[in-house]
Short mmCIF file of C-alpha atoms in Angstrom, two decimals:
data_model
loop_
_atom_site.label_atom_id
_atom_site.label_comp_id
_atom_site.label_asym_id
_atom_site.label_seq_id
_atom_site.Cartn_x
_atom_site.Cartn_y
_atom_site.Cartn_z
CA MET V 1 137.54 -18.64 177.90
CA GLU V 2 140.84 -20.67 178.15
CA ILE V 3 143.88 -18.92 176.79
CA ASP V 4 146.44 -21.21 174.99
CA SER V 5 149.59 -21.32 177.10
CA SER V 6 151.76 -20.91 173.95
CA PHE V 7 150.93 -17.25 174.01
CA GLY V 8 152.51 -16.91 177.38
CA ASN V 9 155.61 -18.82 176.21
CA PHE V 10 155.75 -16.65 173.12
CA ALA V 11 155.61 -13.48 175.10
CA GLY V 12 158.27 -14.66 177.56
CA ASN V 13 160.59 -15.53 174.56
CA ALA V 14 160.05 -12.09 173.06
CA GLN V 15 161.00 -10.46 176.43
CA GLY V 16 164.04 -12.54 176.76
CA GLY V 17 165.25 -11.89 173.25
CA SER V 18 167.24 -9.05 171.78
CA SER V 19 165.77 -8.75 168.23
CA PRO V 20 164.80 -5.36 167.06
CA GLY V 21 161.15 -4.42 167.80
CA GLN V 22 160.75 -6.79 170.62
CA SER V 23 159.19 -4.13 172.93
CA ASP V 24 156.61 -3.42 170.16
CA PHE V 25 155.87 -7.16 169.93
CA VAL V 26 155.48 -7.53 173.68
CA THR V 27 153.06 -4.43 173.69
CA PHE V 28 151.10 -6.18 170.87
CA LEU V 29 150.65 -9.47 172.87
CA GLN V 30 149.60 -7.42 175.93
CA MET V 31 146.91 -5.66 173.83
CA LEU V 32 145.80 -8.92 172.35
CA THR V 33 145.42 -10.55 175.70
CA THR V 34 143.51 -7.59 176.97
CA GLN V 35 141.24 -7.77 173.95
CA MET V 36 140.70 -11.44 174.59
CA GLN V 37 139.81 -10.94 178.29
CA ASN V 38 137.32 -8.10 177.65
CA GLN V 39 135.52 -9.54 174.55
CA ASP V 40 131.81 -10.18 174.67
CA PRO V 41 131.35 -13.70 176.04
CA LEU V 42 128.16 -14.08 174.07
CA ASN V 43 129.81 -13.05 170.81
CA PRO V 44 133.49 -14.10 171.20
CA MET V 45 135.89 -13.52 168.46
CA GLU V 46 136.96 -16.39 166.34
CA ALA V 47 140.38 -17.87 166.96
CA SER V 48 141.13 -17.32 163.19
CA ASP V 49 140.72 -13.51 163.81
CA PHE V 50 143.46 -13.53 166.50
CA ALA V 51 145.61 -15.52 164.17
CA VAL V 52 145.18 -13.09 161.36
CA GLN V 53 146.14 -10.23 163.71
CA LEU V 54 149.27 -12.11 165.04
CA ALA V 55 150.29 -12.97 161.48
CA THR V 56 149.96 -9.41 160.21
CA PHE V 57 152.04 -8.00 163.17
CA ALA V 58 154.65 -10.70 162.78
CA GLY V 59 154.97 -9.84 158.96
CA VAL V 60 155.43 -6.10 159.69
CA GLU V 61 157.97 -6.90 162.54
CA GLN V 62 159.93 -9.13 160.12
CA GLN V 63 160.02 -6.50 157.38
CA THR V 64 161.19 -3.92 159.90
CA TYR V 65 163.83 -6.19 161.10
CA THR V 66 165.04 -6.98 157.54
CA ASN V 67 165.21 -3.36 156.62
CA GLN V 68 167.33 -2.64 159.76
CA LEU V 69 169.56 -5.43 159.01
CA LEU V 70 170.09 -4.27 155.41
CA ALA V 71 170.89 -0.69 156.57
CA THR V 72 173.49 -2.15 159.15
CA MET V 73 175.05 -4.34 156.45
CA ILE V 74 175.41 -1.26 154.17
CA GLY V 75 176.95 0.79 156.82
CA GLN V 76 179.37 -2.03 157.71
CA THR V 77 180.41 -2.30 154.07
CA GLY V 78 181.04 1.42 153.81
CA LEU V 79 183.22 1.20 157.08
CA SER V 80 185.08 -1.77 155.76
CA ASP V 81 186.06 0.14 152.64
CA LEU V 82 187.12 3.20 154.68
CA GLY V 83 189.31 0.87 156.84
CA GLY V 84 191.80 1.16 153.91
CA TRP V 85 191.96 4.98 154.59
CA VAL V 86 193.63 4.54 158.10
CA GLY V 87 197.15 5.51 157.91
CA MET V 88 196.51 7.66 154.77
CA GLU V 89 196.45 11.43 154.68
CA ALA V 90 193.19 13.32 153.92
CA ARG V 91 193.08 16.72 152.44
CA ILE V 92 190.57 18.55 154.65
CA TYR V 93 189.47 22.15 155.14
CA GLY V 94 188.69 23.45 158.67
CA GLY V 95 191.99 23.35 160.57
CA ALA V 96 194.42 20.92 161.80
CA HIS V 97 196.09 19.97 165.14
CA PHE V 98 199.65 21.07 165.61
CA SER V 99 201.76 19.29 168.14
CA GLY V 100 205.31 20.11 166.97
CA THR V 101 205.27 18.41 163.58
CA PRO V 102 204.99 20.64 160.49
CA ILE V 103 201.61 20.73 158.68
CA GLU V 104 201.56 20.51 154.88
CA LEU V 105 198.99 23.06 153.35
CA THR V 106 197.64 23.21 149.91
CA PRO V 107 197.10 26.92 149.10
CA ASP V 108 195.43 28.01 145.90
CA PRO V 109 196.09 31.64 145.26
CA ALA V 110 193.85 33.80 143.11
CA LEU V 111 194.87 33.89 139.43
CA GLY V 112 197.06 36.73 138.66
CA ALA V 113 197.97 37.65 142.28
CA ASP V 114 201.41 39.14 142.73
CA GLU V 115 201.34 38.81 146.51
CA VAL V 116 200.01 36.11 148.73
CA LEU V 117 199.77 36.23 152.65
CA LEU V 118 199.26 33.04 154.64
CA ILE V 119 197.22 33.80 157.85
CA VAL V 120 197.07 31.47 160.72
CA ARG V 121 194.34 31.58 163.46
CA ASN V 122 194.22 29.71 166.75
CA ASP V 123 191.09 28.35 168.56
CA ASN V 124 190.10 31.81 169.60
CA ASP V 125 190.25 33.08 166.00
CA GLU V 126 193.12 35.23 166.80
CA ILE V 127 195.70 35.69 164.10
CA VAL V 128 199.02 34.02 165.49
CA ASP V 129 201.03 34.01 162.32
CA SER V 130 201.05 35.93 159.05
CA ARG V 131 203.71 35.54 156.28
CA SER V 132 204.20 35.93 152.56
CA ILE V 133 204.38 32.92 150.28
CA GLY V 134 204.94 32.66 146.47
CA PRO V 135 202.02 33.50 144.26
CA GLU V 136 202.41 30.13 142.55
CA THR V 137 202.69 28.11 145.69
CA GLN V 138 200.53 24.92 145.64
CA SER V 139 202.13 23.12 148.60
CA TYR V 140 203.54 24.69 151.74
CA LEU V 141 204.91 23.22 154.93
CA TRP V 142 203.90 25.30 157.84
CA ASP V 143 206.43 25.00 160.65
CA GLY V 144 204.32 26.09 163.63
CA GLN V 145 206.15 29.33 164.37
CA ASP V 146 204.85 32.81 164.81
CA ALA V 147 206.19 35.94 163.02
CA GLN V 148 208.94 36.22 165.62
CA GLY V 149 210.09 32.64 165.14
CA ASN V 150 208.67 31.30 168.42
CA THR V 151 207.15 27.80 168.19
CA LEU V 152 203.34 28.06 168.89
CA PRO V 153 201.69 25.70 171.55
CA ASP V 154 199.97 22.63 170.75
CA GLY V 155 196.49 23.08 169.55
CA THR V 156 194.16 23.44 166.57
CA TYR V 157 194.87 26.08 163.87
CA ARG V 158 193.08 27.24 160.88
CA PHE V 159 194.59 28.63 157.74
CA GLU V 160 193.63 31.12 154.99
CA ILE V 161 195.35 32.94 152.25
CA GLU V 162 194.83 36.62 151.16
CA SER V 163 195.66 37.27 147.47
CA ARG V 164 196.59 40.67 146.41
CA LEU V 165 197.44 42.43 143.09
CA ASP V 166 199.25 45.86 143.14
CA GLY V 167 198.52 46.10 146.86
CA GLU V 168 194.79 45.56 146.48
CA GLU V 169 193.14 42.49 148.01
CA LEU V 170 191.59 40.21 145.34
CA ASP V 171 190.06 37.58 147.70
CA THR V 172 190.65 35.60 150.83
CA GLN V 173 190.22 31.77 150.85
CA PRO V 174 190.50 28.94 153.36
CA VAL V 175 193.45 26.67 152.99
CA ALA V 176 193.23 22.81 153.24
CA ALA V 177 195.82 20.70 154.97
CA TYR V 178 196.82 17.12 154.67
CA ILE V 179 196.08 15.31 157.89
CA PRO V 180 196.83 11.70 159.05
CA ILE V 181 193.80 9.47 159.47
CA LEU V 182 193.95 7.65 162.79
CA GLU V 183 190.57 5.74 162.79
CA ALA V 184 187.30 5.44 160.82
CA ARG V 185 184.10 5.00 162.88
CA TYR V 186 180.43 4.41 161.86
CA GLN V 187 178.39 6.46 164.13
CA ASP V 188 174.83 7.50 163.95
CA GLY V 189 174.58 6.56 160.28
CA VAL V 190 177.65 8.62 159.41
CA THR V 191 181.18 7.56 158.88
CA MET V 192 183.50 9.63 161.00
CA LEU V 193 187.34 9.97 160.64
CA VAL V 194 189.30 10.43 163.84
CA LEU V 195 192.20 12.87 163.31
CA PRO V 196 195.13 13.98 165.55
CA GLY V 197 194.22 15.99 168.57
CA GLY V 198 190.86 14.31 168.98
CA LEU V 199 189.38 16.01 165.96
CA PHE V 200 186.49 14.35 164.12
CA VAL V 201 185.30 14.91 160.53
CA GLU V 202 182.81 13.27 158.21
CA SER V 203 184.32 11.18 155.45
CA ALA V 204 182.22 13.30 152.96
CA MET V 205 184.42 16.35 153.90
CA VAL V 206 187.58 14.81 152.49
CA THR V 207 188.66 16.49 149.24
CA GLY V 208 191.83 14.43 148.63
CA LEU V 209 193.57 11.22 149.81
CA ARG V 210 197.12 10.16 149.62
CA ARG V 211 199.89 8.12 151.08
CA PRO V 212 202.05 9.98 153.75
CA ALA V 213 204.18 12.52 151.83
CA ASP V 214 207.87 13.14 152.14
CA PRO V 215 208.03 16.54 154.16
CA SER V 216 211.24 17.47 152.19
CA GLU V 217 209.04 17.72 148.98
CA ALA V 218 207.05 20.75 150.44
CA GLU V 219 208.19 24.25 150.36
CA MET V 220 209.76 25.58 153.68
CA PRO V 221 209.80 29.34 154.41
#
């Protein structure tokens, strides 16, 4: 049985192309060719049957490609919107990178506390600074120094506050910091924000967004 040369051309085009699902399409053509070569010569399949198989696969392939294209467009739209975040400051829990520049924190002491302690931990979860702040403090500029007034080395630090009343601990909560956004990336279906110090965080983790603040407006120790 003679095979139409257009099948070979079609397979060659599929192998040379770069559209999604091309490897599946080449596999389908190979299976179709094998099916044609091994069919019963006394009862061959009708050409229309092959055409139906080809049309069915092409329809599924096109739908898959359309879905992938739509997903890509949605992701690019979200990334375009986040492009406006670059240069802004994001309020994020989980720590911040210190490199000599004070970091603005947003503590939220427990209601009724008469004493609040700011605790700073390094990458090894060691306490490197502990200081008292006002019970009503909502914005605090951490200067990067330890209890002895020595500037701490560059690195990532985490912050928490311990609220007390009459010497008794009420609770301990993490503290968010305002961190500059250097870049926004769409990666593995998730929009990631690039922060100073090579830190990455998902955009969904941002709890606030603002233009760079004037450091003089925050409380210094």
